[in-house]
Amino acid sequence: MNKKCAFTIVAKNYIGLGQILGLSLRKHNPDVDFYIFMADEFDTEPADLPDCVLKARDVTDYTGTEWTDMTFKYNLTEFCTAIKPACFQHVFKLGYEAAIYFDPDIFVFSSIDRVFLQLEQYDVALTPQVAGLHVDYQGEHPEWAMNVNGIFNLGFCAMRRSELTARVLCWWRRRLTDNAFADRSTGNFTDQKWMDWMPGLLGNDHLYVFHELGMNMAPWNFFERQLFQSDGRLMVRYRTDDCTQREDPLLFIHFAGYDYQKLKQGIVERKRIENLQEYEDLALATDIYRQAMVNSHDLFDRFIGQHYSYATFDNGLPIDNFHRRLYHGLTLQGETIPAPFTTGKGTYYDRLRKKNLLTKQRFDNLNRRNIEGLDRKRRLIGLLFGTLYRLMGYRRYAMFVKSLYHYCRPELHTFLIKK
């Protein structure tokens, strides 16, 4: 049996994107097995589902209660990351000695033997968000955001099968069962933030941190990494002058935030990460990824229209993140809600309905990029707070502003729905 594998985790609409990652991996690494863990289910499963697709619910050993709880309280991204330790556990049960997790929006450009070589000595291998020591940081993605999100980017994570890794996975899985939220107020960011513990828990003998510039290149570190060609190979060097110069082969790029629908049409465009400069050298890689998407558009299109199984109540009404977090708040207070997706009389849904906490219009994706008239709205809020200040005075106003922090988490608003 092959001892090396790689895998990704997707909702069923991104199976095609996962397959494109798999094609890029196998092109340069034919000796590495590849799997796609599907985090949700089909209403009617296609007869010719690719062999590499594993249904996470069937192959992980979560109880029915755990699965229902996690799929309801977590949004899609949070849930897919929360089951990552269990997916590692499964591939190790299959007999693999070393495994690599890749986000589905990663594309592999060359051999990843370097990773497996390090796994012969180390138990866990990670990549930092930024590799260089930049005294005068010039990145478009703010440093505070990386402090919040985690020092390591978990679009990549590699592990070997060992007693220590088994303990790490149990530790990680236990925490992600209830703390995989993207929540700045509690210091959580999906599965990723927990990996900041690894240097302290594992030390240099068991954790390897890759500083190669060609690994997990991504929009948040494009500012420091420049692509160039040398002897027909894509290479990476520091773009900035404040780091010791080095040159590394390009292994894989994390195309986070790109518009994959447009990529398959041959258009390179991003949907996320504001103010990112258009570095011309990136075209050396994005053109390859764009062409791969165009060539494999049939794979991408086959599943892209599928809806996430856990996005709605059983009557089709969308579940907002606020609904999920209120539910979580109630369970933290000791309530048992056995069937949160159902909509009959006396259900969680019914409680939301009675409190006018339901809407047919999704608003979870509202942000400063798509809220109309944001500057005007901020000025109005400023006027409101100015009025409060004049009414309350300095001391009470300062205490009031500080107290608002207590209410920033939806879990703290269960008074809206308490029986």
Tab-separated table of N, CA, C and O in Angstrom, residues 260-326:
chain	number	residue	atom	x	y	z
A	260	TYR	N	-13.743	31.849	-8.718
A	260	TYR	CA	-13.494	30.619	-9.476
A	260	TYR	C	-14.448	30.478	-10.658
A	260	TYR	O	-14.083	29.872	-11.676
A	261	GLN	N	-15.653	31.046	-10.545
A	261	GLN	CA	-16.571	31.035	-11.682
A	261	GLN	C	-15.977	31.807	-12.861
A	261	GLN	O	-16.097	31.391	-14.016
A	262	LYS	N	-15.334	32.934	-12.561
A	262	LYS	CA	-14.728	33.720	-13.637
A	262	LYS	C	-13.423	33.102	-14.122
A	262	LYS	O	-13.084	33.199	-15.309
A	263	LEU	N	-12.695	32.448	-13.207
A	263	LEU	CA	-11.453	31.790	-13.619
A	263	LEU	C	-11.713	30.740	-14.689
A	263	LEU	O	-10.962	30.609	-15.647
A	264	LYS	N	-12.776	29.980	-14.524
A	264	LYS	CA	-13.070	28.934	-15.516
A	264	LYS	C	-13.466	29.538	-16.860
A	264	LYS	O	-13.454	28.864	-17.885
A	265	GLN	N	-13.817	30.855	-16.850
A	265	GLN	CA	-14.093	31.565	-18.099
A	265	GLN	C	-12.845	32.266	-18.632
A	265	GLN	O	-12.897	32.971	-19.634
A	266	GLY	N	-11.726	32.088	-17.933
A	266	GLY	CA	-10.470	32.684	-18.371
A	266	GLY	C	-10.216	34.064	-17.826
A	266	GLY	O	-9.328	34.773	-18.307
A	267	ILE	N	-11.001	34.481	-16.800
A	267	ILE	CA	-10.866	35.817	-16.224
A	267	ILE	C	-10.296	35.700	-14.821
A	267	ILE	O	-10.867	35.019	-13.967
A	268	VAL	N	-9.170	36.366	-14.565
A	268	VAL	CA	-8.548	36.333	-13.248
A	268	VAL	C	-9.060	37.524	-12.451
A	268	VAL	O	-8.802	38.678	-12.791
A	269	GLU	N	-9.796	37.227	-11.391
A	269	GLU	CA	-10.380	38.294	-10.576
A	269	GLU	C	-10.544	37.795	-9.148
A	269	GLU	O	-10.849	36.628	-8.919
A	270	ARG	N	-10.348	38.684	-8.182
A	270	ARG	CA	-10.513	38.320	-6.775
A	270	ARG	C	-11.807	38.902	-6.229
A	270	ARG	O	-12.252	39.971	-6.638
A	271	LYS	N	-12.376	38.186	-5.257
A	271	LYS	CA	-13.593	38.672	-4.591
A	271	LYS	C	-13.293	39.194	-3.196
A	271	LYS	O	-14.105	39.929	-2.625
A	272	ARG	N	-12.163	38.794	-2.613
A	272	ARG	CA	-11.840	39.167	-1.239
A	272	ARG	C	-10.415	39.680	-1.153
A	272	ARG	O	-9.625	39.554	-2.082
A	273	ILE	N	-10.068	40.224	-0.015
A	273	ILE	CA	-8.785	40.836	0.331
A	273	ILE	C	-8.644	42.166	-0.400
A	273	ILE	O	-8.306	42.235	-1.586
A	274	GLU	N	-8.953	43.210	0.330
A	274	GLU	CA	-8.999	44.542	-0.248
A	274	GLU	C	-7.602	45.109	-0.491
A	274	GLU	O	-6.634	44.737	0.154
A	275	ASN	N	-7.542	46.026	-1.440
A	275	ASN	CA	-6.336	46.829	-1.693
A	275	ASN	C	-5.127	46.002	-2.100
A	275	ASN	O	-3.988	46.443	-1.950
A	276	LEU	N	-5.352	44.790	-2.603
A	276	LEU	CA	-4.233	43.955	-3.022
A	276	LEU	C	-3.676	44.468	-4.344
A	276	LEU	O	-4.413	44.630	-5.322
A	277	GLN	N	-2.393	44.724	-4.360
A	277	GLN	CA	-1.759	45.227	-5.578
A	277	GLN	C	-1.767	44.159	-6.664
A	277	GLN	O	-1.746	42.962	-6.387
A	278	GLU	N	-1.777	44.605	-7.893
A	278	GLU	CA	-1.714	43.690	-9.028
A	278	GLU	C	-0.245	43.480	-9.403
A	278	GLU	O	0.310	44.191	-10.235
A	279	TYR	N	0.376	42.517	-8.770
A	279	TYR	CA	1.775	42.228	-9.051
A	279	TYR	C	1.877	41.476	-10.387
A	279	TYR	O	1.347	40.369	-10.527
A	280	GLU	N	2.578	42.060	-11.331
A	280	GLU	CA	2.609	41.504	-12.685
A	280	GLU	C	3.217	40.112	-12.733
A	280	GLU	O	2.800	39.274	-13.539
A	281	ASP	N	4.184	39.836	-11.870
A	281	ASP	CA	4.854	38.536	-11.921
A	281	ASP	C	3.927	37.385	-11.551
A	281	ASP	O	4.178	36.234	-11.910
A	282	LEU	N	2.825	37.675	-10.836
A	282	LEU	CA	1.902	36.610	-10.441
A	282	LEU	C	1.261	35.937	-11.641
A	282	LEU	O	0.795	34.794	-11.549
A	283	ALA	N	1.242	36.633	-12.771
A	283	ALA	CA	0.642	36.067	-13.980
A	283	ALA	C	1.344	34.776	-14.405
A	283	ALA	O	0.729	33.920	-15.058
A	284	LEU	N	2.620	34.626	-14.031
A	284	LEU	CA	3.329	33.384	-14.357
A	284	LEU	C	2.614	32.169	-13.774
A	284	LEU	O	2.645	31.082	-14.356
A	285	ALA	N	1.966	32.350	-12.635
A	285	ALA	CA	1.255	31.246	-11.986
A	285	ALA	C	-0.254	31.315	-12.226
A	285	ALA	O	-0.893	30.291	-12.482
A	286	THR	N	-0.827	32.528	-12.125
A	286	THR	CA	-2.279	32.622	-12.277
A	286	THR	C	-2.720	32.216	-13.680
A	286	THR	O	-3.821	31.677	-13.855
A	287	ASP	N	-1.871	32.427	-14.696
A	287	ASP	CA	-2.221	31.999	-16.046
A	287	ASP	C	-2.313	30.476	-16.124
A	287	ASP	O	-3.159	29.928	-16.846
A	288	ILE	N	-1.439	29.790	-15.400
A	288	ILE	CA	-1.482	28.324	-15.371
A	288	ILE	C	-2.747	27.848	-14.670
A	288	ILE	O	-3.439	26.937	-15.137
A	289	TYR	N	-3.066	28.478	-13.539
A	289	TYR	CA	-4.267	28.093	-12.800
A	289	TYR	C	-5.518	28.409	-13.612
A	289	TYR	O	-6.466	27.603	-13.670
A	290	ARG	N	-5.528	29.581	-14.224
A	290	ARG	CA	-6.670	29.965	-15.070
A	290	ARG	C	-6.886	28.940	-16.173
A	290	ARG	O	-8.018	28.493	-16.408
A	291	GLN	N	-5.806	28.520	-16.842
A	291	GLN	CA	-5.935	27.560	-17.936
A	291	GLN	C	-6.398	26.200	-17.429
A	291	GLN	O	-7.200	25.516	-18.086
A	292	ALA	N	-5.934	25.823	-16.239
A	292	ALA	CA	-6.383	24.561	-15.648
A	292	ALA	C	-7.876	24.609	-15.359
A	292	ALA	O	-8.603	23.623	-15.547
A	293	MET	N	-8.356	25.763	-14.880
A	293	MET	CA	-9.781	25.914	-14.610
A	293	MET	C	-10.584	25.862	-15.909
A	293	MET	O	-11.663	25.252	-15.963
A	294	VAL	N	-10.078	26.500	-16.961
A	294	VAL	CA	-10.754	26.474	-18.254
A	294	VAL	C	-10.801	25.048	-18.793
A	294	VAL	O	-11.850	24.568	-19.260
A	295	ASN	N	-9.673	24.348	-18.726
A	295	ASN	CA	-9.595	22.982	-19.253
A	295	ASN	C	-10.497	22.020	-18.485
A	295	ASN	O	-10.977	21.023	-19.047
A	296	SER	N	-10.698	22.307	-17.189
A	296	SER	CA	-11.486	21.394	-16.351
A	296	SER	C	-12.831	21.995	-15.950
A	296	SER	O	-13.388	21.649	-14.912
A	297	HIS	N	-13.342	22.882	-16.786
A	297	HIS	CA	-14.597	23.560	-16.424
A	297	HIS	C	-15.744	22.566	-16.274
A	297	HIS	O	-16.674	22.789	-15.491
A	298	ASP	N	-15.670	21.436	-16.991
A	298	ASP	CA	-16.732	20.442	-16.854
A	298	ASP	C	-16.730	19.817	-15.467
A	298	ASP	O	-17.808	19.545	-14.893
A	299	LEU	N	-15.549	19.598	-14.894
A	299	LEU	CA	-15.464	19.093	-13.521
A	299	LEU	C	-16.029	20.116	-12.542
A	299	LEU	O	-16.792	19.776	-11.634
A	300	PHE	N	-15.644	21.363	-12.732
A	300	PHE	CA	-16.087	22.425	-11.840
A	300	PHE	C	-17.605	22.603	-11.925
A	300	PHE	O	-18.292	22.730	-10.904
A	301	ASP	N	-18.146	22.581	-13.138
A	301	ASP	CA	-19.566	22.869	-13.339
A	301	ASP	C	-20.469	21.745	-12.846
A	301	ASP	O	-21.632	21.985	-12.507
A	302	ARG	N	-19.958	20.530	-12.806
A	302	ARG	CA	-20.833	19.397	-12.529
A	302	ARG	C	-21.526	19.506	-11.166
A	302	ARG	O	-22.694	19.164	-11.024
A	303	PHE	N	-20.813	20.001	-10.159
A	303	PHE	CA	-21.369	20.047	-8.809
A	303	PHE	C	-21.613	21.458	-8.284
A	303	PHE	O	-22.190	21.614	-7.208
A	304	ILE	N	-21.173	22.482	-9.020
A	304	ILE	CA	-21.176	23.829	-8.457
A	304	ILE	C	-22.584	24.315	-8.129
A	304	ILE	O	-22.772	25.175	-7.249
A	305	GLY	N	-23.591	23.769	-8.764
A	305	GLY	CA	-24.954	24.208	-8.505
A	305	GLY	C	-25.594	23.575	-7.282
A	305	GLY	O	-26.718	23.927	-6.898
A	306	GLN	N	-24.882	22.646	-6.642
A	306	GLN	CA	-25.427	21.972	-5.460
A	306	GLN	C	-25.453	22.921	-4.264
A	306	GLN	O	-24.549	23.743	-4.085
A	307	HIS	N	-26.476	22.802	-3.441
A	307	HIS	CA	-26.613	23.659	-2.263
A	307	HIS	C	-26.104	22.943	-1.021
A	307	HIS	O	-26.286	21.732	-0.865
A	308	TYR	N	-25.498	23.691	-0.123
A	308	TYR	CA	-24.975	23.148	1.122
A	308	TYR	C	-26.120	22.568	1.948
A	308	TYR	O	-27.131	23.237	2.199
A	309	SER	N	-25.965	21.318	2.377
A	309	SER	CA	-27.051	20.595	3.047
A	309	SER	C	-27.524	21.269	4.324
A	309	SER	O	-28.698	21.144	4.703
A	310	TYR	N	-26.608	21.975	4.993
A	310	TYR	CA	-26.923	22.511	6.318
A	310	TYR	C	-27.098	24.029	6.305
A	310	TYR	O	-26.916	24.697	7.313
A	311	ALA	N	-27.485	24.554	5.131
A	311	ALA	CA	-27.655	26.010	4.991
A	311	ALA	C	-29.042	26.476	5.367
A	311	ALA	O	-29.249	27.663	5.622
A	312	THR	N	-30.015	25.549	5.425
A	312	THR	CA	-31.396	25.957	5.634
A	312	THR	C	-32.088	25.047	6.652
A	312	THR	O	-31.634	23.939	6.939
A	313	PHE	N	-33.200	25.553	7.175
A	313	PHE	CA	-34.109	24.704	7.935
A	313	PHE	C	-34.797	23.748	6.958
A	313	PHE	O	-34.677	23.897	5.738
A	314	ASP	N	-35.531	22.768	7.500
A	314	ASP	CA	-36.115	21.765	6.607
A	314	ASP	C	-37.234	22.312	5.726
A	314	ASP	O	-37.707	21.632	4.816
A	315	ASN	N	-37.644	23.560	5.944
A	315	ASN	CA	-38.627	24.194	5.060
A	315	ASN	C	-37.969	25.091	4.016
A	315	ASN	O	-38.658	25.781	3.257
A	316	GLY	N	-36.636	25.089	3.976
A	316	GLY	CA	-35.918	25.858	2.971
A	316	GLY	C	-35.524	27.257	3.372
A	316	GLY	O	-34.799	27.944	2.632
A	317	LEU	N	-35.974	27.736	4.535
A	317	LEU	CA	-35.610	29.088	4.969
A	317	LEU	C	-34.161	29.107	5.438
A	317	LEU	O	-33.715	28.190	6.143
A	318	PRO	N	-33.399	30.136	5.065
A	318	PRO	CA	-31.965	30.147	5.402
A	318	PRO	C	-31.712	30.256	6.902
A	318	PRO	O	-32.455	30.922	7.627
A	319	ILE	N	-30.649	29.577	7.337
A	319	ILE	CA	-30.182	29.675	8.717
A	319	ILE	C	-29.082	30.727	8.743
A	319	ILE	O	-28.030	30.553	8.117
A	320	ASP	N	-29.311	31.814	9.443
A	320	ASP	CA	-28.303	32.862	9.553
A	320	ASP	C	-27.279	32.488	10.623
A	320	ASP	O	-27.562	31.702	11.534
A	321	ASN	N	-26.109	33.089	10.527
A	321	ASN	CA	-25.100	32.857	11.557
A	321	ASN	C	-25.616	33.255	12.939
A	321	ASN	O	-25.251	32.641	13.941
A	322	PHE	N	-26.452	34.285	12.988
A	322	PHE	CA	-27.006	34.709	14.273
A	322	PHE	C	-27.879	33.607	14.873
A	322	PHE	O	-27.857	33.371	16.083
A	323	HIS	N	-28.635	32.907	14.024
A	323	HIS	CA	-29.431	31.774	14.495
A	323	HIS	C	-28.521	30.685	15.073
A	323	HIS	O	-28.836	30.087	16.112
A	324	ARG	N	-27.428	30.432	14.380
A	324	ARG	CA	-26.507	29.375	14.807
A	324	ARG	C	-25.893	29.717	16.169
A	324	ARG	O	-25.786	28.872	17.049
A	325	ARG	N	-25.513	30.963	16.312
A	325	ARG	CA	-24.822	31.339	17.542
A	325	ARG	C	-25.794	31.463	18.724
A	325	ARG	O	-25.424	31.188	19.873
A	326	LEU	N	-27.039	31.880	18.462
A	326	LEU	CA	-28.045	31.869	19.522
A	326	LEU	C	-28.283	30.447	20.014
A	326	LEU	O	-28.383	30.195	21.223
